[in-house]
mmCIF file of C-alpha atoms in Angstrom:
data_model
loop_
_atom_site.group_PDB
_atom_site.id
_atom_site.type_symbol
_atom_site.label_atom_id
_atom_site.label_comp_id
_atom_site.label_asym_id
_atom_site.label_seq_id
_atom_site.Cartn_x
_atom_site.Cartn_y
_atom_site.Cartn_z
ATOM 1 C CA MET A 1189 4.120 -2.447 -22.334
ATOM 2 C CA THR A 1190 2.216 0.864 -22.166
ATOM 3 C CA PHE A 1191 -1.186 1.324 -20.640
ATOM 4 C CA ASN A 1192 -2.844 3.960 -22.886
ATOM 5 C CA LYS A 1193 -6.420 3.640 -21.795
ATOM 6 C CA LYS A 1194 -7.580 6.704 -19.846
ATOM 7 C CA ILE A 1195 -8.227 5.960 -16.221
ATOM 8 C CA LYS A 1196 -10.529 8.143 -14.294
ATOM 9 C CA LEU A 1197 -10.340 7.969 -10.541
ATOM 10 C CA GLY A 1198 -12.959 9.381 -8.206
ATOM 11 C CA ILE A 1199 -12.639 10.427 -4.623
ATOM 12 C CA SER A 1200 -9.777 8.069 -3.837
ATOM 13 C CA VAL A 1201 -9.406 9.338 -0.291
ATOM 14 C CA LEU A 1202 -12.409 7.115 0.460
ATOM 15 C CA ALA A 1203 -10.219 4.104 0.004
ATOM 16 C CA VAL A 1204 -6.634 5.040 0.543
ATOM 17 C CA GLY A 1205 -5.627 7.027 3.652
ATOM 18 C CA GLY A 1206 -3.533 10.086 3.045
ATOM 19 C CA LEU A 1207 -4.587 10.756 -0.584
ATOM 20 C CA ILE A 1208 -5.778 14.237 -1.286
ATOM 21 C CA ALA A 1209 -8.783 14.413 -3.555
ATOM 22 C CA SER A 1210 -11.062 17.118 -4.796
ATOM 23 C CA GLY A 1211 -13.552 16.195 -7.442
ATOM 24 C CA SER A 1212 -11.988 13.684 -9.825
ATOM 25 C CA LEU A 1213 -8.390 12.790 -10.530
ATOM 26 C CA PHE A 1214 -7.291 11.889 -14.052
ATOM 27 C CA PHE A 1215 -4.305 9.869 -15.135
ATOM 28 C CA THR A 1216 -3.334 8.894 -18.727
ATOM 29 C CA SER A 1217 -0.684 6.987 -20.526
ATOM 30 C CA THR A 1218 0.836 5.372 -17.541
ATOM 31 C CA ASN A 1219 3.627 2.884 -18.217
ATOM 32 C CA ALA A 1220 3.354 -0.678 -16.929
ATOM 33 C CA SER A 1221 6.396 -1.792 -14.914
ATOM 34 C CA PRO A 1222 8.164 -5.029 -15.930
ATOM 35 C CA LYS A 1223 6.512 -8.358 -15.144
ATOM 36 C CA PHE A 1224 6.926 -9.766 -11.636
ATOM 37 C CA PRO A 1225 9.016 -12.943 -11.942
ATOM 38 C CA GLU A 1226 7.033 -14.725 -9.232
ATOM 39 C CA PHE A 1227 3.624 -14.036 -10.761
ATOM 40 C CA ASN A 1228 4.504 -13.154 -14.295
ATOM 41 C CA THR A 1229 2.006 -10.279 -13.975
ATOM 42 C CA PRO A 1230 2.532 -6.766 -15.464
ATOM 43 C CA LYS A 1231 2.108 -3.821 -13.128
ATOM 44 C CA ILE A 1232 0.596 -0.442 -13.816
ATOM 45 C CA SER A 1233 1.823 2.388 -11.575
ATOM 46 C CA LEU A 1234 -0.267 5.616 -11.289
ATOM 47 C CA GLU A 1235 0.860 8.900 -9.913
ATOM 48 C CA ALA A 1236 -1.241 10.275 -6.973
ATOM 49 C CA SER A 1237 -1.438 13.342 -4.792
ATOM 50 C CA TYR A 1238 -0.819 12.328 -1.179
ATOM 51 C CA ILE A 1239 0.759 13.606 1.945
ATOM 52 C CA GLU A 1240 4.402 12.467 1.993
ATOM 53 C CA TYR A 1241 6.389 11.980 5.196
ATOM 54 C CA GLY A 1242 10.196 12.113 4.908
ATOM 55 C CA THR A 1243 11.361 10.825 8.290
ATOM 56 C CA ALA A 1244 10.475 8.242 10.903
ATOM 57 C CA ASP A 1245 9.438 10.939 13.283
ATOM 58 C CA GLU A 1246 6.968 12.394 10.788
ATOM 59 C CA LEU A 1247 5.485 8.950 10.142
ATOM 60 C CA ASP A 1248 5.100 8.405 13.842
ATOM 61 C CA SER A 1249 3.412 11.743 14.440
ATOM 62 C CA ASN A 1250 0.884 11.431 11.589
ATOM 63 C CA ALA A 1251 -0.063 7.747 11.926
ATOM 64 C CA GLU A 1252 -3.091 7.006 13.983
ATOM 65 C CA LEU A 1253 -2.215 3.365 14.415
ATOM 66 C CA ILE A 1254 1.187 1.649 14.161
ATOM 67 C CA VAL A 1255 1.356 -2.009 14.341
ATOM 68 C CA ILE A 1256 3.792 -4.838 13.789
ATOM 69 C CA GLY A 1257 1.851 -7.333 11.858
ATOM 70 C CA THR A 1258 1.899 -10.266 9.482
ATOM 71 C CA PRO A 1259 -0.396 -10.735 6.418
ATOM 72 C CA LEU A 1260 -2.297 -13.989 6.660
ATOM 73 C CA GLN A 1261 -2.937 -14.557 2.925
ATOM 74 C CA ASP A 1262 -1.102 -14.562 -0.334
ATOM 75 C CA PHE A 1263 -1.874 -11.453 -2.368
ATOM 76 C CA ASP A 1264 -3.862 -13.411 -4.900
ATOM 77 C CA ASP A 1265 -6.163 -14.679 -2.136
ATOM 78 C CA ARG A 1266 -6.974 -11.252 -0.668
ATOM 79 C CA GLN A 1267 -10.092 -9.129 -1.388
ATOM 80 C CA HIS A 1268 -9.340 -6.929 -4.431
ATOM 81 C CA ILE A 1269 -11.739 -4.035 -4.928
ATOM 82 C CA VAL A 1270 -12.170 -2.169 -8.185
ATOM 83 C CA THR A 1271 -15.104 0.208 -8.766
ATOM 84 C CA SER A 1272 -16.032 1.844 -12.051
ATOM 85 C CA PHE A 1273 -18.095 4.625 -13.375
ATOM 86 C CA ASP A 1274 -20.987 3.974 -15.778
ATOM 87 C CA ASP A 1275 -18.815 4.447 -18.779
ATOM 88 C CA GLY A 1276 -16.373 1.730 -17.594
ATOM 89 C CA THR A 1277 -13.520 3.955 -16.528
ATOM 90 C CA ILE A 1278 -11.957 3.051 -13.084
ATOM 91 C CA GLN A 1279 -13.314 5.006 -10.154
ATOM 92 C CA ASP A 1280 -11.278 3.480 -7.383
ATOM 93 C CA PHE A 1281 -9.150 0.433 -6.511
ATOM 94 C CA TYR A 1282 -7.552 -1.084 -3.409
ATOM 95 C CA THR A 1283 -6.965 -4.404 -1.659
ATOM 96 C CA LEU A 1284 -8.177 -5.439 1.819
ATOM 97 C CA THR A 1285 -5.366 -7.234 3.607
ATOM 98 C CA ASN A 1286 -5.908 -9.260 6.810
ATOM 99 C CA VAL A 1287 -3.019 -8.773 9.169
ATOM 100 C CA LYS A 1288 -2.247 -10.777 12.315
ATOM 101 C CA ILE A 1289 -1.335 -8.174 14.955
ATOM 102 C CA ASP A 1290 1.945 -9.098 16.660
ATOM 103 C CA LYS A 1291 2.384 -5.835 18.580
ATOM 104 C CA VAL A 1292 0.636 -2.487 18.798
ATOM 105 C CA ILE A 1293 3.131 0.434 18.922
ATOM 106 C CA LYS A 1294 0.621 3.246 18.779
ATOM 107 C CA SER A 1295 -3.183 3.397 18.747
ATOM 108 C CA PRO A 1296 -5.893 6.058 19.128
ATOM 109 C CA GLU A 1297 -6.842 6.932 22.681
ATOM 110 C CA GLY A 1298 -9.557 4.663 23.917
ATOM 111 C CA VAL A 1299 -9.120 2.158 21.148
ATOM 112 C CA ALA A 1300 -8.143 -1.362 22.109
ATOM 113 C CA LEU A 1301 -7.380 -3.816 19.404
ATOM 114 C CA ASN A 1302 -8.071 -7.486 19.839
ATOM 115 C CA ALA A 1303 -4.777 -9.267 18.987
ATOM 116 C CA GLU A 1304 -6.788 -12.486 18.578
ATOM 117 C CA GLU A 1305 -8.653 -11.056 15.545
ATOM 118 C CA PRO A 1306 -7.021 -10.092 12.236
ATOM 119 C CA LEU A 1307 -6.992 -6.433 11.361
ATOM 120 C CA SER A 1308 -8.331 -5.581 7.888
ATOM 121 C CA ILE A 1309 -6.275 -2.782 6.298
ATOM 122 C CA VAL A 1310 -6.368 -0.996 2.983
ATOM 123 C CA GLU A 1311 -3.438 -1.152 0.495
ATOM 124 C CA PRO A 1312 -3.309 1.068 -2.580
ATOM 125 C CA ILE A 1313 -2.950 -1.752 -5.008
ATOM 126 C CA SER A 1314 -5.306 -4.313 -6.764
ATOM 127 C CA TYR A 1315 -5.826 -6.402 -9.802
ATOM 128 C CA ILE A 1316 -7.561 -5.333 -12.994
ATOM 129 C CA LYS A 1317 -8.418 -7.314 -16.128
ATOM 130 C CA ASP A 1318 -8.592 -5.972 -19.682
ATOM 131 C CA ALA A 1319 -8.064 -7.204 -23.215
ATOM 132 C CA GLY A 1320 -4.451 -7.683 -22.435
ATOM 133 C CA GLY A 1321 -5.129 -9.979 -19.412
ATOM 134 C CA LYS A 1322 -4.632 -9.608 -15.673
ATOM 135 C CA LYS A 1323 -2.516 -6.743 -14.299
ATOM 136 C CA LYS A 1324 -1.596 -5.310 -11.037
ATOM 137 C CA ILE A 1325 -2.522 -1.598 -10.608
ATOM 138 C CA ALA A 1326 -0.967 0.549 -7.841
ATOM 139 C CA TYR A 1327 -0.370 4.102 -6.726
ATOM 140 C CA GLU A 1328 3.243 5.275 -6.839
ATOM 141 C CA ASP A 1329 4.837 1.787 -7.393
ATOM 142 C CA TYR A 1330 3.395 0.499 -4.110
ATOM 143 C CA THR A 1331 4.260 -3.122 -3.459
ATOM 144 C CA GLU A 1332 1.915 -5.235 -1.362
ATOM 145 C CA LEU A 1333 2.704 -6.572 2.083
ATOM 146 C CA LYS A 1334 4.042 -10.160 1.724
ATOM 147 C CA GLN A 1335 2.332 -13.159 3.269
ATOM 148 C CA ASN A 1336 4.052 -14.457 6.439
ATOM 149 C CA GLU A 1337 6.487 -11.482 6.481
ATOM 150 C CA LYS A 1338 6.423 -9.476 9.660
ATOM 151 C CA SER A 1339 6.330 -5.726 8.991
ATOM 152 C CA ILE A 1340 5.841 -2.446 10.840
ATOM 153 C CA ILE A 1341 2.836 -0.729 9.304
ATOM 154 C CA PHE A 1342 1.761 2.943 9.611
ATOM 155 C CA LEU A 1343 -1.990 3.440 9.307
ATOM 156 C CA LYS A 1344 -4.699 6.116 9.362
ATOM 157 C CA LYS A 1345 -8.434 5.865 9.015
ATOM 158 C CA ASN A 1346 -9.922 6.920 5.738
ATOM 159 C CA THR A 1347 -13.350 8.504 5.344
ATOM 160 C CA GLN A 1348 -14.972 5.114 5.284
ATOM 161 C CA GLY A 1349 -13.496 4.253 8.660
ATOM 162 C CA GLN A 1350 -10.964 1.759 7.302
ATOM 163 C CA TYR A 1351 -7.362 1.742 8.386
ATOM 164 C CA SER A 1352 -5.186 2.498 5.337
ATOM 165 C CA VAL A 1353 -1.432 2.372 4.802
ATOM 166 C CA ILE A 1354 -0.055 5.972 4.681
ATOM 167 C CA ASN A 1355 3.016 7.336 2.865
ATOM 168 C CA MET A 1356 2.651 4.821 0.007
ATOM 169 C CA ASP A 1357 5.529 2.344 -0.131
ATOM 170 C CA LEU A 1358 7.386 4.154 2.667
ATOM 171 C CA GLY A 1359 4.481 3.437 5.032
ATOM 172 C CA LYS A 1360 5.370 -0.225 5.804
ATOM 173 C CA PHE A 1361 8.671 -2.007 6.197
ATOM 174 C CA ALA A 1362 9.637 -5.642 6.621
ATOM 175 C CA ILE A 1363 11.342 -6.323 9.967
ATOM 176 C CA GLU A 1364 13.620 -9.207 9.158
ATOM 177 C CA THR A 1365 14.416 -8.639 5.548
ATOM 178 C CA SER A 1366 14.263 -5.885 3.047
ATOM 179 C CA SER A 1367 11.951 -6.997 0.255
ATOM 180 C CA GLN A 1368 13.404 -5.983 -3.079
ATOM 181 C CA SER A 1369 10.905 -4.583 -5.530
ATOM 182 C CA PRO A 1370 11.727 -5.489 -9.208
ATOM 183 C CA SER A 1371 9.726 -2.500 -10.393
ATOM 184 C CA ILE A 1372 11.838 0.229 -8.872
ATOM 185 C CA SER A 1373 15.396 1.480 -9.655
ATOM 186 C CA GLY A 1374 18.441 0.649 -7.570
ATOM 187 C CA GLU A 1375 18.757 4.274 -6.364
ATOM 188 C CA LYS A 1376 15.129 4.269 -5.251
ATOM 189 C CA GLN A 1377 15.559 0.898 -3.571
ATOM 190 C CA ASP A 1378 18.577 2.137 -1.702
ATOM 191 C CA SER A 1379 16.640 5.164 -0.546
ATOM 192 C CA LYS A 1380 13.824 2.926 0.688
ATOM 193 C CA GLU A 1381 16.304 0.676 2.526
ATOM 194 C CA LYS A 1382 17.867 3.723 4.245
ATOM 195 C CA PHE A 1383 14.376 4.873 5.381
ATOM 196 C CA ARG A 1384 13.597 1.408 6.534
ATOM 197 C CA LYS A 1385 16.672 1.237 8.736
ATOM 198 C CA SER A 1386 15.818 4.625 10.315
ATOM 199 C CA VAL A 1387 12.330 3.322 11.215
ATOM 200 C CA LEU A 1388 13.635 0.078 12.672
ATOM 201 C CA GLU A 1389 16.200 1.973 14.715
ATOM 202 C CA LYS A 1390 13.551 4.335 16.066
ATOM 203 C CA TYR A 1391 11.479 1.420 17.423
ATOM 204 C CA ASP A 1392 14.467 -0.728 18.446
ATOM 205 C CA LEU A 1393 13.472 -3.421 15.933
ATOM 206 C CA LYS A 1394 16.979 -4.146 14.621
#
């Protein structure tokens, strides 16, 4: 399935931490990934300009907040945000995910998080509906945090003051298991797993 409709994205840095935006970003003819077996939902992946960190040390240095947390809701039950321009083209999209904080590894000086309250974070993925039905739309093949799966998450505040996942899909990693993404190749999955192991070793989470 090919997504041929032109998608116009506005100042996406407002929603997703780490994205670089100046004026408007334009993406066209983006291919949809295969359907997810668990949801039977096609996924559209868009390229994006963002700051990429290649090591666990770089992630640690550039994240403002690092937590071990567990999403409280299934992806379908989270708040999916999609905004559009007057002509109907997409301006921005993201999902707000409520995370139970299990442990804070790093936080801004003077900021104390209440572990009793869920932390709402921004993920660069959402749902859209068009003539072809319901689809997931994400930046750089990002896959959402899984409900009840404890993960280490690297975050930075965006211009709206929301904590957003940085480094796209290499900005959060499951602690106990390595979630396999059906939308990415085996080589890319192996690279992600290698990165995941280096992160877990850095924080003695293995």
